[in-house]
Structure formats: C-alpha cells, structure tokens
Coordinates of C-alpha atoms in Angstrom, one line a residue:
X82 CA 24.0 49.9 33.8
X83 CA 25.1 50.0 30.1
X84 CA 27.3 47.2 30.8
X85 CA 24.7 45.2 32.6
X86 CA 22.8 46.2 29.4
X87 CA 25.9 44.8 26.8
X88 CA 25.9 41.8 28.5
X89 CA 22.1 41.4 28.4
X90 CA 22.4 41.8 24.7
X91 CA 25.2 39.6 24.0
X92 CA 23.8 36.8 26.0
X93 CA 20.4 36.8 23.6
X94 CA 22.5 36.8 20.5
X95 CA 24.3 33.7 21.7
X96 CA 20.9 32.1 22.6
X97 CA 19.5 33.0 19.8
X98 CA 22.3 31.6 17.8
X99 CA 22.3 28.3 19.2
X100 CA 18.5 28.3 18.9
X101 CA 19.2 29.1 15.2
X102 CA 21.9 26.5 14.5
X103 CA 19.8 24.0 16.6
X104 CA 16.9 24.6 14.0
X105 CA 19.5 24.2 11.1
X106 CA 20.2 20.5 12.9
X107 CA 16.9 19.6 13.3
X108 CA 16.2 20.4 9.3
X109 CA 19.1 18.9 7.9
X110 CA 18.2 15.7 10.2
X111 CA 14.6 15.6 8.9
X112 CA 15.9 15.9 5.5
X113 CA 18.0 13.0 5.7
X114 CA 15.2 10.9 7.6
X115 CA 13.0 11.8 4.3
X116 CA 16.6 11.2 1.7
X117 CA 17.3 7.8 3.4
X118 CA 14.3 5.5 1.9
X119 CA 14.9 7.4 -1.3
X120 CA 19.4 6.9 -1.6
X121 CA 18.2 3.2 -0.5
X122 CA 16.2 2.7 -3.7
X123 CA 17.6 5.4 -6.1
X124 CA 20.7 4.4 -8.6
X125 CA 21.5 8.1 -8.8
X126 CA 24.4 9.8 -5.7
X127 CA 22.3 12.1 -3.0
X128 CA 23.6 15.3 -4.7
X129 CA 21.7 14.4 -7.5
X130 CA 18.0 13.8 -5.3
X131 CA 16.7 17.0 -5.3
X132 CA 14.0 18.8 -2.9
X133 CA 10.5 19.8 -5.7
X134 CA 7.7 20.6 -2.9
X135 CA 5.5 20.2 0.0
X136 CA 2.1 18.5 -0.9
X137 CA -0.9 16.9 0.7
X138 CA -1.3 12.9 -0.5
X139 CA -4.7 11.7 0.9
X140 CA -4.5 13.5 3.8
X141 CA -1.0 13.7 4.8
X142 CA 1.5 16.1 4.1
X143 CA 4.6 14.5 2.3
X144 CA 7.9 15.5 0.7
X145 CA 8.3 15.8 -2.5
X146 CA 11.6 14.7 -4.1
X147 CA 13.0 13.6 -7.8
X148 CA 16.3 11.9 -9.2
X149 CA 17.0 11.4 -12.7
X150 CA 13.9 8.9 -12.9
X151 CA 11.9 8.8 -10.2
X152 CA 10.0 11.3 -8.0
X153 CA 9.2 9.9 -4.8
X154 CA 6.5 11.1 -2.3
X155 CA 8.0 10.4 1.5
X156 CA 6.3 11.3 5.1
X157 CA 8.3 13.7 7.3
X158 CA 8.8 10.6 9.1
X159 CA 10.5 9.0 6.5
X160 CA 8.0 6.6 5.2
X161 CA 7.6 6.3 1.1
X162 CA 4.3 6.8 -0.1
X163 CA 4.6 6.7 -3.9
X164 CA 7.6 6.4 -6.5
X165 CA 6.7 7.5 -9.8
X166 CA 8.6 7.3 -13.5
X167 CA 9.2 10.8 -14.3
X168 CA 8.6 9.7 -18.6
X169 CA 6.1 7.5 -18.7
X170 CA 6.8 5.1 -21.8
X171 CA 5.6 6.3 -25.0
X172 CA 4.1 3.8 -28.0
X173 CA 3.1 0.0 -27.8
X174 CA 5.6 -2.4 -27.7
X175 CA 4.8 -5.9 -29.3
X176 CA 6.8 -7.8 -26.7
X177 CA 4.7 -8.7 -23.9
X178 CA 6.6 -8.9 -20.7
X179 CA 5.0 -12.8 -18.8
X180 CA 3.5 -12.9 -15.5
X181 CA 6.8 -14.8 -14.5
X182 CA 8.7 -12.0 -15.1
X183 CA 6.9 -9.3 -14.0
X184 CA 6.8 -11.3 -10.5
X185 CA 10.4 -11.2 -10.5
X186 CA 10.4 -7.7 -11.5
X187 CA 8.5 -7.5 -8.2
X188 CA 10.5 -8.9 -5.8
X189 CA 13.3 -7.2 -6.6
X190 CA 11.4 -3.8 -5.9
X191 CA 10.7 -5.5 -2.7
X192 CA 14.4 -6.2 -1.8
X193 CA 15.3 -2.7 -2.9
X194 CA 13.0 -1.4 -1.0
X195 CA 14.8 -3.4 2.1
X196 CA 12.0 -5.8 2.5
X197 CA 12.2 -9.5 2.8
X198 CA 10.4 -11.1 0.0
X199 CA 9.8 -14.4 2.0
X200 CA 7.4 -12.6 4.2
X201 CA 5.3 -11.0 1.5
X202 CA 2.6 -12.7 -0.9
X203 CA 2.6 -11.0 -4.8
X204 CA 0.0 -12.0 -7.3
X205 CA 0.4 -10.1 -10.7
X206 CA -2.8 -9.2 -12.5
X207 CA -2.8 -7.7 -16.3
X208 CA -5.5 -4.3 -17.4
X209 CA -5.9 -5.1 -20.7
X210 CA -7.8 -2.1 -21.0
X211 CA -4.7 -0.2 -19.7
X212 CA -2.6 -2.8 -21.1
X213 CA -0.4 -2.5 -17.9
X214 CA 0.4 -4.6 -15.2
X215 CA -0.1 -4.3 -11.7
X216 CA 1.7 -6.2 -8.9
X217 CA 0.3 -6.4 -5.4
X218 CA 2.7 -7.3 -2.7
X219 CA 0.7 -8.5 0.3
X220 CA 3.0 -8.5 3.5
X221 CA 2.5 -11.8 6.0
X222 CA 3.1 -12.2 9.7
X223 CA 3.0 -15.6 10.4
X224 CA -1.0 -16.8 9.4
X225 CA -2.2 -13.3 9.1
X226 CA -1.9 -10.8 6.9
X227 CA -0.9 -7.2 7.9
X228 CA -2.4 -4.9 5.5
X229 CA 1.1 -3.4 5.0
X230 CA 0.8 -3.6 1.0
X231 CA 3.3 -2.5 -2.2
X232 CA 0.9 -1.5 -5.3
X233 CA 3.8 -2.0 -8.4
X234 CA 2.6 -1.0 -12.0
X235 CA 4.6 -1.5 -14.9
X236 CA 3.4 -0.9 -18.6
X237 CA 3.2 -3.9 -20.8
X238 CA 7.0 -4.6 -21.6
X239 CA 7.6 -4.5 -17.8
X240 CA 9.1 -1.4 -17.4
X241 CA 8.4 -0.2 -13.9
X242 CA 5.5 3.2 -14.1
X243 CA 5.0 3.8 -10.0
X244 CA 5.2 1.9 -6.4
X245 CA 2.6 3.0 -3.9
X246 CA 2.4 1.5 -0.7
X247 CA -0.5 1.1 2.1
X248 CA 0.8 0.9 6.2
X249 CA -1.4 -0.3 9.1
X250 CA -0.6 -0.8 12.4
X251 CA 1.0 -4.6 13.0
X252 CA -0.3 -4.5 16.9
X253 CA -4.1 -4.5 15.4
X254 CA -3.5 -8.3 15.1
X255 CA -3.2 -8.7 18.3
X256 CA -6.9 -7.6 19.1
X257 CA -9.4 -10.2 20.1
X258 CA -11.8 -11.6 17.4
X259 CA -15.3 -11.2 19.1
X260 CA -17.0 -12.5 15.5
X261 CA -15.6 -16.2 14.9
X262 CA -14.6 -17.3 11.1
X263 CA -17.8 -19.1 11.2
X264 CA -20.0 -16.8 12.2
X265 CA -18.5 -14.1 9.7
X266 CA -19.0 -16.8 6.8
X267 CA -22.8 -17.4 8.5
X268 CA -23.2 -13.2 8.0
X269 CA -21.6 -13.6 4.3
X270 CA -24.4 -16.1 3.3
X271 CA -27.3 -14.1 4.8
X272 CA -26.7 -11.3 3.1
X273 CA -26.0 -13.0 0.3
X274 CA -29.4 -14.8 0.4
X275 CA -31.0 -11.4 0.9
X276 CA -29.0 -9.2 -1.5
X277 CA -31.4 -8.3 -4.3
X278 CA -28.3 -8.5 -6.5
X279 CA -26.9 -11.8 -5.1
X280 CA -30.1 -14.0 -3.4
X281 CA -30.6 -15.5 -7.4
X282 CA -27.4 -17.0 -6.9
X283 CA -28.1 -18.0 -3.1
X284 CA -28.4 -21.8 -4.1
X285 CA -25.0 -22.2 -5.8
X286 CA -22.8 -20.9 -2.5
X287 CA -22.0 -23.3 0.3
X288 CA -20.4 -22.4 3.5
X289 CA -17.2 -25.1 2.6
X290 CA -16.8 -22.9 -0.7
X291 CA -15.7 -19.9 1.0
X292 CA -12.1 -18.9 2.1
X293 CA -11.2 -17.1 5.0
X294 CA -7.8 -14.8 5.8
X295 CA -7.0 -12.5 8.2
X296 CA -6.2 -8.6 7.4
X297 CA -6.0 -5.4 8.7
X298 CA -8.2 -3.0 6.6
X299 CA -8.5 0.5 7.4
X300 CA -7.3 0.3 11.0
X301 CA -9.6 -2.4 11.3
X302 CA -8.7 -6.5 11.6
X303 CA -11.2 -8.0 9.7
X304 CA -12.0 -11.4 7.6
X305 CA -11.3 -11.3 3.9
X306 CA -13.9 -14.1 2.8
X307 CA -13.5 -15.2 -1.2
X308 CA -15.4 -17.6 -3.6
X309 CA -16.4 -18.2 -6.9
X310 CA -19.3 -19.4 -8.2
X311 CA -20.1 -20.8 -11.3
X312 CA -23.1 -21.3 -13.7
X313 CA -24.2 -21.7 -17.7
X314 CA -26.7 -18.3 -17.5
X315 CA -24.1 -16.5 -16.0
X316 CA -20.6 -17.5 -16.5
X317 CA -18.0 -17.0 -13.6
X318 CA -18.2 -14.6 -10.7
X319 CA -15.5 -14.1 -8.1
X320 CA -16.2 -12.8 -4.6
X321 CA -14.5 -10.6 -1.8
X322 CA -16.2 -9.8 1.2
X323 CA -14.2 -8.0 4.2
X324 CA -15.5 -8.6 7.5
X325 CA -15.3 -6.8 10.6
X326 CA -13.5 -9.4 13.3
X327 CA -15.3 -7.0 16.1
X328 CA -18.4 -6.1 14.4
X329 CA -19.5 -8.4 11.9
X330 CA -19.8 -5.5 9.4
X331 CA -19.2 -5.9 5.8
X332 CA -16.6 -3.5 5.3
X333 CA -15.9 -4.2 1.6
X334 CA -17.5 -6.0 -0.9
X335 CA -16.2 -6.8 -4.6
X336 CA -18.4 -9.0 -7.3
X337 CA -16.0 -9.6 -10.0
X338 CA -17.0 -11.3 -13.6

C-alpha cells in the first residue's frame, strides 16, 4: 500500500510539473506574441523592451511595455494600440516642419509598422491651437475603405509624439448595402432641409455636390457623404455625414467652419 501510495505521489508531481512548465511555455509565447509588433518598430535590442503593467485602454485590457523612447500599449493578441514618446518635446521651435514632410514622416511609420503604404490614404492636418500635427492614415481595399486607421501626431518640428491605431473587421465589406448611395445622399438632404441648424443653408446643397465613400465605422459599413458649401454671411463650412449602408442612420455628423 505505501508503495502504491509513493507512486501515486510521484506521478502528481510529474503532472504537475509538466502542467507547470507548460504554463511557463504558454507565458513566454504570449510574451513574444505582445514583443513582436514592438522589436518590429523599436530601434532598441529586446533585452532592452521591458514589461511596466497590465491596463484597461477603452475597454480592452493591453500590455504595457517601454524602450528607451517609446511605451507601446499591445493586445494579448499582439495587436498595437498606441505608441507614445516617453519625453514629450519641451519649448517652441521656430522651424516649422511642411505638410510634405510630415507626409513622409508618415509613411515611413507605416512601413515600420510593416504596412504597405500603397494601400493606405494619409492627409496631414495642422492644430494650431496645439501647434501639432496630426496624420491620418486611412487604409484602402480596392474602392472601399476599411476603417483600419493609424492616428500619427508629431509636434510642430515633426518629431513624432504617439501612433494610435483603429481595427475593424475587413469581411464587413462584404455585407450587402440595403440603402443605395442615392438614397443615403436623398436622407443627407432631408435632414438637412429639416435641421433647425442646417435647413437656412438648404438652398445652397445639391445632390451632385456631395461625395460618397465607403467605410467601416464602428462595426458598421456605412456611407461617408462630404461637401462644402459656401456663402458671403457665412464663410465656408465643410460637411461629414456617415451613413448606415443597412439602415439609413446618420451615424456621425461633423459641421466644420
């Protein structure tokens, strides 16, 4: 009986060994699914990327991690969700970085992130409040865009402050549009001639004026529908409306000056 017993024992310490070493496997492969994105974009040697904390980032729970610049927000999964400058840059700097550079600035973020800057859209845009920039890398399947964006700011000289970036699921593309382009641009103008905010500028919008993409916004394909309008009382407006595809509700407005 006390042999039957040893053996008993033994064989739970092995099991439980394996199941302990097995664990160890499964960390250490985690931790280099959440390492890889980062060693990809980091200049610094993985001994130097080092493990800060567990933290909740809209929602999710990520992985926090820092080199000698950076600290760099990343799923479990090993998706980035933000890269931030550790020192933000101090002082104002009289040379002013151009929109031309600052776009190239950009794509090169986007190639070492591992991304193929021909399939991506940038625009640059300058906070003068702020006195930053702000890049916004639209990703493109064919016609359509994805929703799968990198946010880039950099202060004025161009020196990069954080990377955020939005993913939706590609396969939403795929879903059938029950609200045609021209009826979503049919709902844009009726609310727009019924808005108590919008209906004095009713007259001034035609149908030809507006364009029309397709996105994917919040899990959602819709129709992003822009125009401007222009007039001596009021000056220049620009419009975005997003549009449900399925519904024909206005997700999202913005009325810019």
């Amino acid at each position: 009986m006390l042999i039957m017993q040893k053996k008993i024992l033994s064989g739970l310490m092995i099991i439980a060994t394996i199941m302990t070493l097995a664990g160890c496997g499964n960390k250490e492969d985690l931790t280099r699914i959440q390492l890889a994105p980062i060693l990809a974009y980091s200049n610094d040697k993985e001994e130097n990327i080092t493990f800060i904390r567990t933290k909740n980032y809209d929602g999710i729970i990520v992985k926090e991690y820092g080199d000698s610049l950076y600290t760099y927000e990343v799923t479990p999964e090993g998706k980035l969700m933000t890269i931030f400058i550790k020192n933000s840059p101090n002082g104002i700097n009289p040379l002013q970085a151009t929109v031309e550079e600052i776009t190239l600035k950009a794509e090169d973020n986007l190639k070492r992130l591992g991304y193929e800057v021909e399939n991506f859209v940038t625009l640059v845009n300058f906070d003068e409040g702020k006195k930053q920039y702000q890049s916004t890398s639209r990703h493109k399947q064919g016609e359509d865009f994805t929703g799968n964006n990198v946010y880039i700011q950099y202060d004025a000289e161009g020196t990069l402050i954080s990377i955020s970036f939005k993913y939706e699921d590609v396969e939403i593309l795929k879903t059938e549009n029950k609200i045609s382009v021209d009826e979503a641009k049919e709902i844009l103008m009726n609310y727009f001639m019924t808005n108590t905010s919008t209906e004095k500028y009713a007259a001034l919008l035609d149908k030809e004026m507006i364009q029309a993409e397709i996105d994917i916004y919040n899990n959602k394909k819709v129709y992003n529908l822009y125009f401007t309008l222009k007039a001596e009382e009021f000056g220049t407006y620009n419009f975005k409306y997003v549009i449900s595809t399925e519904t024909g509700i206005i997700l999202y407005r913005k009325e810019l000056r």
